[in-house]
PDB file of C-alpha atoms and ligand atoms in Angstrom:
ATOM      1  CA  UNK A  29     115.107  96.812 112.018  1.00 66.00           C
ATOM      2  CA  UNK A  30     112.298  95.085 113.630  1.00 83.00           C
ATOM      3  CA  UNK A  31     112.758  91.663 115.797  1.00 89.00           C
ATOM      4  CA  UNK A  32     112.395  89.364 112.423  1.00 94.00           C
ATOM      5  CA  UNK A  33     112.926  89.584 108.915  1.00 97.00           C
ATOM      6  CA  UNK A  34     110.937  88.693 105.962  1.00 98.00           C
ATOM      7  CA  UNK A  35     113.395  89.117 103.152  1.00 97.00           C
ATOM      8  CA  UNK A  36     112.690  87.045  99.910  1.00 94.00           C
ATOM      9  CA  UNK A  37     109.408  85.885 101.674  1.00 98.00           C
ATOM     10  CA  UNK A  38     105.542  86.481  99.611  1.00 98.00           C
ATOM     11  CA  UNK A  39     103.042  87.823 101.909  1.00 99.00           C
ATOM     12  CA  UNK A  40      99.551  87.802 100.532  1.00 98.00           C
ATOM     13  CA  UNK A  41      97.123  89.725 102.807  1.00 99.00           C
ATOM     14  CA  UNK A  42      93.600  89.793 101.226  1.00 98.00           C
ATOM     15  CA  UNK A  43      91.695  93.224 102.207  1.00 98.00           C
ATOM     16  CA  UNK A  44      94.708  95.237 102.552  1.00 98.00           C
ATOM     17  CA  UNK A  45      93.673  98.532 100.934  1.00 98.00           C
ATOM     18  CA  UNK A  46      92.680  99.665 104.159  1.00 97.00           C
ATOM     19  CA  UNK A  47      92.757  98.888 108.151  1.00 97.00           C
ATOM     20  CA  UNK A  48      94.386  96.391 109.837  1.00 98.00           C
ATOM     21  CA  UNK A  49      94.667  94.591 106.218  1.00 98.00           C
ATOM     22  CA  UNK A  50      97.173  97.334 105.398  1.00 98.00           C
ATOM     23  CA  UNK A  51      98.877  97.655 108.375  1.00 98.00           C
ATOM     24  CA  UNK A  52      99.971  93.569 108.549  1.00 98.00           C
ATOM     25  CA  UNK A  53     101.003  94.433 105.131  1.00 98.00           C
ATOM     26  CA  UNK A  54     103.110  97.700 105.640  1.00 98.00           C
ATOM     27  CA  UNK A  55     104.567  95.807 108.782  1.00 98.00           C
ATOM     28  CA  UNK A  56     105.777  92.847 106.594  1.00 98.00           C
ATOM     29  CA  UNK A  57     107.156  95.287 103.617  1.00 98.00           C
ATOM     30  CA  UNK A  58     109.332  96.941 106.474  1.00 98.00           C
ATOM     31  CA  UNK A  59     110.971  93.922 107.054  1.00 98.00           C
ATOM     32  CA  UNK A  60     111.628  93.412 103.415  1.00 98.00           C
ATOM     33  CA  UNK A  61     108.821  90.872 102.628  1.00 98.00           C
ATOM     34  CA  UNK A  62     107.405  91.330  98.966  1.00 98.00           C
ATOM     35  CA  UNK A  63     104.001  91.880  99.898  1.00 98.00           C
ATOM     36  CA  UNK A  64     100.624  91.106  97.519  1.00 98.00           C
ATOM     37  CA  UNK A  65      97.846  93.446  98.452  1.00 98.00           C
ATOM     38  CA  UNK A  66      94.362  92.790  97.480  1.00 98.00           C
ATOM     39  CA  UNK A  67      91.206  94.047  97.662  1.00 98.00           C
ATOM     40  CA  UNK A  68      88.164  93.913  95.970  1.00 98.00           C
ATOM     41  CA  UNK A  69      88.485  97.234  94.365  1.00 97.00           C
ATOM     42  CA  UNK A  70      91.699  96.768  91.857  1.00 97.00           C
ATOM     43  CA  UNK A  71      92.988  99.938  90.990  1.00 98.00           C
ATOM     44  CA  UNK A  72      92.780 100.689  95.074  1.00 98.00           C
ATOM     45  CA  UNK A  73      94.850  97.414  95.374  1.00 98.00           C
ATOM     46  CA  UNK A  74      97.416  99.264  92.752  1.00 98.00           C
ATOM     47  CA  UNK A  75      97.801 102.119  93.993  1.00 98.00           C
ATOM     48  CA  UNK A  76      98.353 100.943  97.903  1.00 98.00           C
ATOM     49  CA  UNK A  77     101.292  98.643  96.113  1.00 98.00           C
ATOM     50  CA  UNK A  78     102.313 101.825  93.874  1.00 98.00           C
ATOM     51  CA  UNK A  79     103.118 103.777  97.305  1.00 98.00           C
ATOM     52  CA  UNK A  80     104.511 100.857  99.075  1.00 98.00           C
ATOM     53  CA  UNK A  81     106.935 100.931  96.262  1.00 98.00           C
ATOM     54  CA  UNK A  82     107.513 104.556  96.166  1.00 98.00           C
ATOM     55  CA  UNK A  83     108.768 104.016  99.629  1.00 98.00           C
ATOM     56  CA  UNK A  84     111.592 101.523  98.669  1.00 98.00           C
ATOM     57  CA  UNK A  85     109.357  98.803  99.542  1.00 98.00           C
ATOM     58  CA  UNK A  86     108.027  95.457  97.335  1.00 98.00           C
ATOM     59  CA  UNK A  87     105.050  95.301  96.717  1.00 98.00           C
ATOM     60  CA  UNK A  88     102.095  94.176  93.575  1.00 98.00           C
ATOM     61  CA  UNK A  89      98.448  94.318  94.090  1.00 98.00           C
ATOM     62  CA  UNK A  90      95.866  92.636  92.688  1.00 98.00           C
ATOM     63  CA  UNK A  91      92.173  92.935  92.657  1.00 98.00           C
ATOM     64  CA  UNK A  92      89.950  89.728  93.800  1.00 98.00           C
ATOM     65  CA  UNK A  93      86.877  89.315  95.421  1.00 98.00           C
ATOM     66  CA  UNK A  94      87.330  86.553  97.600  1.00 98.00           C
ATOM     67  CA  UNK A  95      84.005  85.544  97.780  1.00 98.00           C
ATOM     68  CA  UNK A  96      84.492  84.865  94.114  1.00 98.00           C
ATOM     69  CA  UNK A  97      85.759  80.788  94.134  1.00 98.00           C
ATOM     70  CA  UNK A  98      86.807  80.864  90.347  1.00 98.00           C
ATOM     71  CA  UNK A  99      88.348  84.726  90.921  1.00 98.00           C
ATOM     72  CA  UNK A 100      89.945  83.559  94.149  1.00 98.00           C
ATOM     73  CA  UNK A 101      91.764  80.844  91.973  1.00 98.00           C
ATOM     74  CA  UNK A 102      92.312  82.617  88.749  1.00 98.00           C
ATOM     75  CA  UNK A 103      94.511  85.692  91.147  1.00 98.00           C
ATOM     76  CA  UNK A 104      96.382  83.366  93.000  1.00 98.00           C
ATOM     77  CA  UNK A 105      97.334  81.555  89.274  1.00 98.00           C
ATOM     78  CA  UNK A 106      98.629  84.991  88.783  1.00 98.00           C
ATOM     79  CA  UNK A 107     100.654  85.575  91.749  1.00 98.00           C
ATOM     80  CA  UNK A 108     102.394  82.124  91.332  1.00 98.00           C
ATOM     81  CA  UNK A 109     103.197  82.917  87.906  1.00 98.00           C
ATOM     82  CA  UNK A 110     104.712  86.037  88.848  1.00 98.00           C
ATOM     83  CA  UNK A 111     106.238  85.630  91.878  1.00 98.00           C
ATOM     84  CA  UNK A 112     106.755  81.546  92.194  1.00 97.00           C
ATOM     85  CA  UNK A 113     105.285  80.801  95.521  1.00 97.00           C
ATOM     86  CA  UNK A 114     103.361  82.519  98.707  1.00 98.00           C
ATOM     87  CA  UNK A 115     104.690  81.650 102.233  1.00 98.00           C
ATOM     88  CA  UNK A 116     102.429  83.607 103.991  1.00 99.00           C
ATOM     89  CA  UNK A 117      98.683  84.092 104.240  1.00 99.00           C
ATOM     90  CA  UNK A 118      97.083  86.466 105.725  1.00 99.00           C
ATOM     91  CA  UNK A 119      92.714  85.995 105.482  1.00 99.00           C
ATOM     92  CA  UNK A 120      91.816  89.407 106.459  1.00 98.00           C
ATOM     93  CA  UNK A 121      89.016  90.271 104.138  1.00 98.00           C
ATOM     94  CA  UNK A 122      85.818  90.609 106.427  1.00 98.00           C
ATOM     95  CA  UNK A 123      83.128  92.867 106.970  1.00 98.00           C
ATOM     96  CA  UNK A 124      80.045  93.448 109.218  1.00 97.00           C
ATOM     97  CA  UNK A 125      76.374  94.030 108.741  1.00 97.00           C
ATOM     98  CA  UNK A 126      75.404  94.214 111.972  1.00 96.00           C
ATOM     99  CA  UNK A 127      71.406  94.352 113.380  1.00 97.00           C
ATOM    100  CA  UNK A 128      69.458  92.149 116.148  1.00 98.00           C
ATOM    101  CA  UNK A 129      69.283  88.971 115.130  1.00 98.00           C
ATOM    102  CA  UNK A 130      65.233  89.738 114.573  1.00 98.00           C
ATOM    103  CA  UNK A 131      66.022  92.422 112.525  1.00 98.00           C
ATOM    104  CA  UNK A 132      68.764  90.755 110.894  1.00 98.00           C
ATOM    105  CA  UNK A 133      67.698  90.198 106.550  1.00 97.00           C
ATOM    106  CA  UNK A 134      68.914  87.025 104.971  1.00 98.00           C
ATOM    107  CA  UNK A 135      71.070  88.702 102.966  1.00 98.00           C
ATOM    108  CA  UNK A 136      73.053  90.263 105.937  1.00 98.00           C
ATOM    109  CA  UNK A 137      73.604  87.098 107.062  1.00 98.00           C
ATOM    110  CA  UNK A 138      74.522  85.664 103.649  1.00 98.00           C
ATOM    111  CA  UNK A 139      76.999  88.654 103.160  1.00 98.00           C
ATOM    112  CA  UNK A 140      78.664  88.266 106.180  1.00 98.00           C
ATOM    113  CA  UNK A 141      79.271  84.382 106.150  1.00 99.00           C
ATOM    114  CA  UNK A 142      80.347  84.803 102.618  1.00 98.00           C
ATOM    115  CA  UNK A 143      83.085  87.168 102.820  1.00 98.00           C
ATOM    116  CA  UNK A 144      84.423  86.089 106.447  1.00 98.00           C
ATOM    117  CA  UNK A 145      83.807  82.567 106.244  1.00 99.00           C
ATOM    118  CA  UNK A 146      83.818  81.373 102.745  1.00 99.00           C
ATOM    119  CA  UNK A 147      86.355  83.814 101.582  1.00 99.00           C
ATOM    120  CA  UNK A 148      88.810  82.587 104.074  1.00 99.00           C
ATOM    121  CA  UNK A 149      87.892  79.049 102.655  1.00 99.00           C
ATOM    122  CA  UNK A 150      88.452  80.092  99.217  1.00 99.00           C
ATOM    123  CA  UNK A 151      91.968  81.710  99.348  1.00 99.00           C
ATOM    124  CA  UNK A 152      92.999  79.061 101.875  1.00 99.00           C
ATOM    125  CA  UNK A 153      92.521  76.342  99.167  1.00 98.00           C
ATOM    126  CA  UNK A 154      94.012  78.077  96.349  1.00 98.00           C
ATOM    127  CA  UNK A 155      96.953  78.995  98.645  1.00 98.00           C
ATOM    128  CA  UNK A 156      97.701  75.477 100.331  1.00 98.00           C
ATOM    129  CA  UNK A 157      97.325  74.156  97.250  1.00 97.00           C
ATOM    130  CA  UNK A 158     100.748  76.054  96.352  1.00 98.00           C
ATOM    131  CA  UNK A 159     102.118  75.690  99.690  1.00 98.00           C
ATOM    132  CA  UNK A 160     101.809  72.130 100.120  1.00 98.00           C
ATOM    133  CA  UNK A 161     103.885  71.462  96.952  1.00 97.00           C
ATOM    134  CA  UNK A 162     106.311  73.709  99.024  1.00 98.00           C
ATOM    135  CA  UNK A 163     106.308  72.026 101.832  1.00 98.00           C
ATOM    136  CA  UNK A 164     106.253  75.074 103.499  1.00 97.00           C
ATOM    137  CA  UNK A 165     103.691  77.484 104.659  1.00 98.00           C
ATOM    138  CA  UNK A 166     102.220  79.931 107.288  1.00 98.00           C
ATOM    139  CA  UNK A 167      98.338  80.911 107.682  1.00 99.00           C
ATOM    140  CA  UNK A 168      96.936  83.359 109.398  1.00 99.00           C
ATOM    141  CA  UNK A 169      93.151  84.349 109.798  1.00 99.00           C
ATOM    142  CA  UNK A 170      91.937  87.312 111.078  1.00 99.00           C
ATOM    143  CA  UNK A 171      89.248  85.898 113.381  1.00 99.00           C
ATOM    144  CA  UNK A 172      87.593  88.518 116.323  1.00 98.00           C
ATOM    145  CA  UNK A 173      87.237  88.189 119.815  1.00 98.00           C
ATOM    146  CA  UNK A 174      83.307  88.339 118.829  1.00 98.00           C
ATOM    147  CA  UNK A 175      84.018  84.822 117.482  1.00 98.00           C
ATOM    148  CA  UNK A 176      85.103  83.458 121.191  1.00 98.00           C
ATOM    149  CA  UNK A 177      82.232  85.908 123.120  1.00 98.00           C
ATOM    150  CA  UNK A 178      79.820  86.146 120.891  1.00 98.00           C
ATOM    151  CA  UNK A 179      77.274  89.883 120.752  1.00 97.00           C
ATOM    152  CA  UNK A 180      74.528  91.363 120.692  1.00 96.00           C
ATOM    153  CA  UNK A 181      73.648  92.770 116.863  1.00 97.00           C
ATOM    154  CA  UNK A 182      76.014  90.651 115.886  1.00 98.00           C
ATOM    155  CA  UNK A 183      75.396  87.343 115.052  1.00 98.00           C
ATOM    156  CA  UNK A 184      76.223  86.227 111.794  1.00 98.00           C
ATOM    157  CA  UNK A 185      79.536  88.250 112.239  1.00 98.00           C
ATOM    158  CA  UNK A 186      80.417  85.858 115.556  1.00 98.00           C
ATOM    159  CA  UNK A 187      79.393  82.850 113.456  1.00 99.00           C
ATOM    160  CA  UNK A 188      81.245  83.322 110.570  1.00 99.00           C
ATOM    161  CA  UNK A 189      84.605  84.467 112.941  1.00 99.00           C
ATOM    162  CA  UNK A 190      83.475  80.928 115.339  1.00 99.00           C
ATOM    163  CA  UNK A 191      83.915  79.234 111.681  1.00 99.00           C
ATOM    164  CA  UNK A 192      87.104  80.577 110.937  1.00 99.00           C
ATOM    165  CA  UNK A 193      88.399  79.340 114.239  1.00 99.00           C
ATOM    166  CA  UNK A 194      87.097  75.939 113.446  1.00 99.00           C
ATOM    167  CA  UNK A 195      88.190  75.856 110.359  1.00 99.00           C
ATOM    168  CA  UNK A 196      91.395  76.799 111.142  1.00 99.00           C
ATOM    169  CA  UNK A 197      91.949  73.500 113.628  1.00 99.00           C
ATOM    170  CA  UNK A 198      90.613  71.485 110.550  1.00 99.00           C
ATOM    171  CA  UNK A 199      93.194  73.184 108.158  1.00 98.00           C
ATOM    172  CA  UNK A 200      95.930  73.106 110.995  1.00 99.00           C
ATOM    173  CA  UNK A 201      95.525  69.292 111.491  1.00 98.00           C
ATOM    174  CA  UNK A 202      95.515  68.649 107.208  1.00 98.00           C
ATOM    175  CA  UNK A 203      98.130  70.730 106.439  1.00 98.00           C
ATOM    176  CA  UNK A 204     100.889  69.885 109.910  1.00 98.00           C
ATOM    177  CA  UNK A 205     102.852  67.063 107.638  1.00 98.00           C
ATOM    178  CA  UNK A 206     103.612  69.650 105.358  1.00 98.00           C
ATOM    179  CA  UNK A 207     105.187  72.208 107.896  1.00 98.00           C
ATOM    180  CA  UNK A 208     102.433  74.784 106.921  1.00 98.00           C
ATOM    181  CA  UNK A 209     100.845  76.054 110.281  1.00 99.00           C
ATOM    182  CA  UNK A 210      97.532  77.276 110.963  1.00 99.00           C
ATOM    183  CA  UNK A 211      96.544  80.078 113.189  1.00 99.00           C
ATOM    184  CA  UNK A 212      93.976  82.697 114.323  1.00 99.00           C
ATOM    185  CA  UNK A 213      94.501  86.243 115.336  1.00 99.00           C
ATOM    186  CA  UNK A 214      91.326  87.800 117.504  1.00 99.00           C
ATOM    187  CA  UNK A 215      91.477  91.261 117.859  1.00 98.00           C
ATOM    188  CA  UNK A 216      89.500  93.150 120.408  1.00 98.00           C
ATOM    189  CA  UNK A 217      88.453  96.628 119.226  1.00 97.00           C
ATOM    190  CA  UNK A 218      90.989  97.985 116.547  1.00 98.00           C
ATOM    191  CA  UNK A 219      90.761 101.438 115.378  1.00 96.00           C
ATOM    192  CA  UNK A 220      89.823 101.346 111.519  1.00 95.00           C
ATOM    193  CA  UNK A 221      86.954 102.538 109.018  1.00 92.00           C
ATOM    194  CA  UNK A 222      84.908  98.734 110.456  1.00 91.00           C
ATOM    195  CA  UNK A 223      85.237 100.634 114.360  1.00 93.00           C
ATOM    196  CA  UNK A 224      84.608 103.922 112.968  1.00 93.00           C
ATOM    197  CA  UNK A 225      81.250 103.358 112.277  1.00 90.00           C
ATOM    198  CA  UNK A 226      80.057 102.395 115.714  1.00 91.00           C
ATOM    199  CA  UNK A 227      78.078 105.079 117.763  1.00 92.00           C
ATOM    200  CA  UNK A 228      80.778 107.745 119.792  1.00 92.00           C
ATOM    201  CA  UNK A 229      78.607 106.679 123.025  1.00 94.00           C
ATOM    202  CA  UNK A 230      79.068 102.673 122.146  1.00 92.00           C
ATOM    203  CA  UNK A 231      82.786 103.513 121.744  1.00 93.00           C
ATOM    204  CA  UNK A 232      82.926 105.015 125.311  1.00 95.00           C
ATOM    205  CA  UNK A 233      81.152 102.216 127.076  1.00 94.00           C
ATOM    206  CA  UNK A 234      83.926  99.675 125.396  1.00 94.00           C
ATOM    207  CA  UNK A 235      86.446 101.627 126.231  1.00 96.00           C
ATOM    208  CA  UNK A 236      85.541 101.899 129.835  1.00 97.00           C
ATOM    209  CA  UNK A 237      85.286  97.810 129.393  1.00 97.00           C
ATOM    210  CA  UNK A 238      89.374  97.895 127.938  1.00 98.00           C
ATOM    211  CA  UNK A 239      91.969  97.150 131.088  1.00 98.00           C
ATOM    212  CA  UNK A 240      95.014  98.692 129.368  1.00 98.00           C
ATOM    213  CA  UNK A 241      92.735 101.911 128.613  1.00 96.00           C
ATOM    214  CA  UNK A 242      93.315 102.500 125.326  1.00 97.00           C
ATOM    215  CA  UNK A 243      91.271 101.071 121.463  1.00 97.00           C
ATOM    216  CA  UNK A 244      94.095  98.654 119.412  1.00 98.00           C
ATOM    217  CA  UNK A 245      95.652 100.453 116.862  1.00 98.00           C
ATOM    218  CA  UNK A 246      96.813  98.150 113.556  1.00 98.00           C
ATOM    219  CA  UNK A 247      99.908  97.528 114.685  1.00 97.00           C
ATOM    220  CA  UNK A 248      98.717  95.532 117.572  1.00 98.00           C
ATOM    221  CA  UNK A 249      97.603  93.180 115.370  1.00 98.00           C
ATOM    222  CA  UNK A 250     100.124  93.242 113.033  1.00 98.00           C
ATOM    223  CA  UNK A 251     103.003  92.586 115.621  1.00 97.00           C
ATOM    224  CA  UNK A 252     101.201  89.386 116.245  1.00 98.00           C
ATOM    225  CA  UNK A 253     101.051  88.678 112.744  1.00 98.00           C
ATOM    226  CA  UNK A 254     104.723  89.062 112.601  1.00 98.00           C
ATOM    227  CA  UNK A 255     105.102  86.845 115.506  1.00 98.00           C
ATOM    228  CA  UNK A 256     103.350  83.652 114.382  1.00 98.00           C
ATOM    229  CA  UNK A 257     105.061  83.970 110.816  1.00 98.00           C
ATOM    230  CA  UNK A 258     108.734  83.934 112.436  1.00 98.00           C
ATOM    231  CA  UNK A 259     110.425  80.946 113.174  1.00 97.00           C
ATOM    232  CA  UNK A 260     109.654  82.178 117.258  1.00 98.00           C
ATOM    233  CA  UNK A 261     106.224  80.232 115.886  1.00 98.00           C
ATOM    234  CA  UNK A 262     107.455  77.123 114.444  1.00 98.00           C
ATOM    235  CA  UNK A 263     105.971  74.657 116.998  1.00 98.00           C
ATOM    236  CA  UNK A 264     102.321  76.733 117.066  1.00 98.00           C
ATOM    237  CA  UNK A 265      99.574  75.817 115.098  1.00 99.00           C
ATOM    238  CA  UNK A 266      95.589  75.237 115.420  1.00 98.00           C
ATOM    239  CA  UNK A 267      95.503  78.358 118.037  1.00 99.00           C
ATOM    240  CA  UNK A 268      93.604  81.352 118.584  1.00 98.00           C
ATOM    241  CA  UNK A 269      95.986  84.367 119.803  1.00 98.00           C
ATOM    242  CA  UNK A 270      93.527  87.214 121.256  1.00 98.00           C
ATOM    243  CA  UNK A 271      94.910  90.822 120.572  1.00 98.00           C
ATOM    244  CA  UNK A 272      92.549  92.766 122.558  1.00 98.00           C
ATOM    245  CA  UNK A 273      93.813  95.100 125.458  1.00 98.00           C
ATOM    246  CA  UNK A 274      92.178  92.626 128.170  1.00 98.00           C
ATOM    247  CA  UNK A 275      89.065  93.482 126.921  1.00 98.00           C
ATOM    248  CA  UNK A 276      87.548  89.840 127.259  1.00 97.00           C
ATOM    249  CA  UNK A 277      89.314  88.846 130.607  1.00 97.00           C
TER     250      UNK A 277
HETATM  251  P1  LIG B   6      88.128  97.605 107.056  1.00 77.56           P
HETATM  252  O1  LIG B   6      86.684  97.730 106.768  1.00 77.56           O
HETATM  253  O2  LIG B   6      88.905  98.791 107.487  1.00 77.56           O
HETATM  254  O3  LIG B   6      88.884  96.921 105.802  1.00 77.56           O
HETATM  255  C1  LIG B   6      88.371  95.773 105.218  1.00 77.56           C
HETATM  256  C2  LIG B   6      89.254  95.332 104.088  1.00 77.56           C
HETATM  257  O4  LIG B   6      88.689  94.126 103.528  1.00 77.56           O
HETATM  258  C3  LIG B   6      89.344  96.340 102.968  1.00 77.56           C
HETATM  259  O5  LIG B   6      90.662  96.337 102.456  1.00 77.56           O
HETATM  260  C4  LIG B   6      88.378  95.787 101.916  1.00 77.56           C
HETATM  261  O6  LIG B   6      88.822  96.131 100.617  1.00 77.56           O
HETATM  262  C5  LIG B   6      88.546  94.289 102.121  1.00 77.56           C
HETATM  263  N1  LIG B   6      87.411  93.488 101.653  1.00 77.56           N
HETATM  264  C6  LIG B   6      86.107  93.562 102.047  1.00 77.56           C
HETATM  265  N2  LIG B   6      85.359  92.682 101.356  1.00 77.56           N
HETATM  266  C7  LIG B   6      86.219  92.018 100.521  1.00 77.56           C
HETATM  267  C8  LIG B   6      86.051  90.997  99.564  1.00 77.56           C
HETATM  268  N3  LIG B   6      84.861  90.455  99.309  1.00 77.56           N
HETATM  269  N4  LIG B   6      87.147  90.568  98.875  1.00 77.56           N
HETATM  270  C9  LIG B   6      88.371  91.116  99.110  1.00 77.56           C
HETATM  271  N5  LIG B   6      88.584  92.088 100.016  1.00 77.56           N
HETATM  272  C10 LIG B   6      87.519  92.542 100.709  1.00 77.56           C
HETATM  273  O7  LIG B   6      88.218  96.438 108.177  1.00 77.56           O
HETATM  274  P2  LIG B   6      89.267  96.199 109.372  1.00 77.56           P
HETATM  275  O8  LIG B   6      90.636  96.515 108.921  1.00 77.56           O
HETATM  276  O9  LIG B   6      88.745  96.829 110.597  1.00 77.56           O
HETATM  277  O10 LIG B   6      89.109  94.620 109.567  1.00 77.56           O
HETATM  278  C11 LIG B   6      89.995  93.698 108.964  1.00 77.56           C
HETATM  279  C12 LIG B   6      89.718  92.319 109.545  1.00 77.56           C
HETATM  280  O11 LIG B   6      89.894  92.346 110.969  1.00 77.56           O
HETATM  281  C13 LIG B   6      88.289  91.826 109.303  1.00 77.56           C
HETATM  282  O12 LIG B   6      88.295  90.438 109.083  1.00 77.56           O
HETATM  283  C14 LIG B   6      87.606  92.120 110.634  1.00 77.56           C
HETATM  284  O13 LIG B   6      86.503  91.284 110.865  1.00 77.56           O
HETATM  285  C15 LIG B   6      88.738  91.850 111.605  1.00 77.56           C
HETATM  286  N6  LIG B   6      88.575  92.482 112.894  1.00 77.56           N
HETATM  287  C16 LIG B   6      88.536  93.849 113.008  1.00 77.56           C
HETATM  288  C17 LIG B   6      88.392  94.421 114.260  1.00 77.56           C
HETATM  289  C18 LIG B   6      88.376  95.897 114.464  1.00 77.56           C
HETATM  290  O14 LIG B   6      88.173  96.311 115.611  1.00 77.56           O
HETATM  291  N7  LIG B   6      88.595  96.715 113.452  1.00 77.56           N
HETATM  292  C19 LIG B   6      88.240  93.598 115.474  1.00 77.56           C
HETATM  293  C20 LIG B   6      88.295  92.180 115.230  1.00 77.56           C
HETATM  294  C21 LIG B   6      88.466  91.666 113.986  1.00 77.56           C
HETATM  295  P3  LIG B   6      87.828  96.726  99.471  1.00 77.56           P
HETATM  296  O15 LIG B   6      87.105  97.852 100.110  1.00 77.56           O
HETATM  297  O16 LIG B   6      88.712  97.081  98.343  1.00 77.56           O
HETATM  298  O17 LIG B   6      86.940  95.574  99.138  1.00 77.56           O
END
């Protein structure tokens, strides 16, 4: 039994097929949340719920591009008519497409904002919709410490996690009468398939850059998670909690 539970509470975490996504969402189901997992690829999204369930845990999953507006909408219609309500959101979706910002193609940068910033956008809508008639309501975006520092070959990937942390004031400040906070997580380097890509020499030199010596693992972020959805959170919104090792100290 973990420090909080989440019985009877609906956790939607969009791109939780895989990485950190999954592990908010295994971390929630532990402490007997009925979790929604979704990712663009449906019968993936079905299958991660299939062996949450086979585990004792509840779970559904639903496939939704969240880039999608009308999708977006149209899956969260779903979820309310099958499970009544969400009280926590999780906007994890993201990807990269990193290059140098001269080598960077329009539709990198298009990509990028799209699913990071827009998607969070999207689902954040459809979902406060639904939690403002609740009264009731925690959100939680996945932002990056890349958002705060900013890199090199990665611009539109800082801009779009900068907009989610903007964003996320504006949505904190709308949504405070209706006891729904608003907060960002911003990882440092977390080991998933997004990390796994990166060069094994580029992984060294961050590594050397990490104070507590070691790369995040999912759980990091997903304690985190946990924390700002408990009532230990009540009186914390519009912030940006980095998760990151020391890395950027
Ligand atoms: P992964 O690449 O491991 O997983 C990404 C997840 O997002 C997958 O489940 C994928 O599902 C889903 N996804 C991608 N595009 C869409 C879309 N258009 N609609 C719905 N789902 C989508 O990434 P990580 O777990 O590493 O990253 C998760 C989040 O954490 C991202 O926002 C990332 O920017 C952030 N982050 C990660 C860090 C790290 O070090 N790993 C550091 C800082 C932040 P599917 O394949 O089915 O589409």
């Amino acid at each position: 039994m973990g420090l909080w539970s989440f019985k009877d509470e609906v956790v939607l975490v969009t791109g939780s097929t895989r990485g950190i996504g999954l592990g908010v969402a295994h971390a929630f189901a532990q402490e007997g949340a009925m979790v929604l997992i979704v990712g663009t690829n449906e019968s993936m999204a079905r299958q991660v719920a299939a062996d949450f369930k086979s585990k004792g845990r509840l779970a559904d999953g639903f496939g939704c591009d969240v880039t999608d507006f009308h999708q977006v909408q149209e899956t969260v219609n779903k979820i309310l008519d099958i499970h009544k309500r969400i009280d926590i959101l999780v906007n994890n979706a993201g990807i990269t497409r990193d290059n140098l910002l001269l080598r960077l193609d329009e539709n990198d940068w298009d990509q990028v904002i799209k699913v990071n910033l827009k998607g969070t956008f999207n689902v954040t809508k459809a979902v406060g919709r639904a939690m403002i008639r609740a009264k009731k309501g925690r959100i939680i975006n996945i932002a990056s410490v890349i958002g705060l520092t900013g890199n090199i070959g990665q611009a539109n990937y800082a801009a779009s996690k900068a907009g989610i942390i903007a964003f996320s004031k504006s949505a904190a400040k709308e949504f405070a009468h209706r006891n729904i906070t608003v907060n960002c997580v911003a990882p440092g380097y977390i080991r998933t398939d997004m990390t796994a890509k990166i060069s094994e020499a580029v992984q060294q030199k961050v590594l050397e850059r990490i104070p507590l010596s070691r790369f995040g693992e999912v759980h990091d972020v997903a304690g985190l998670c946990m924390f700002l959805a408990s009532p230990a959170a009540d009186y914390i919104t519009g912030q940006t909690i980095v998760v990151d090792g020391g890395l950027t100290i």
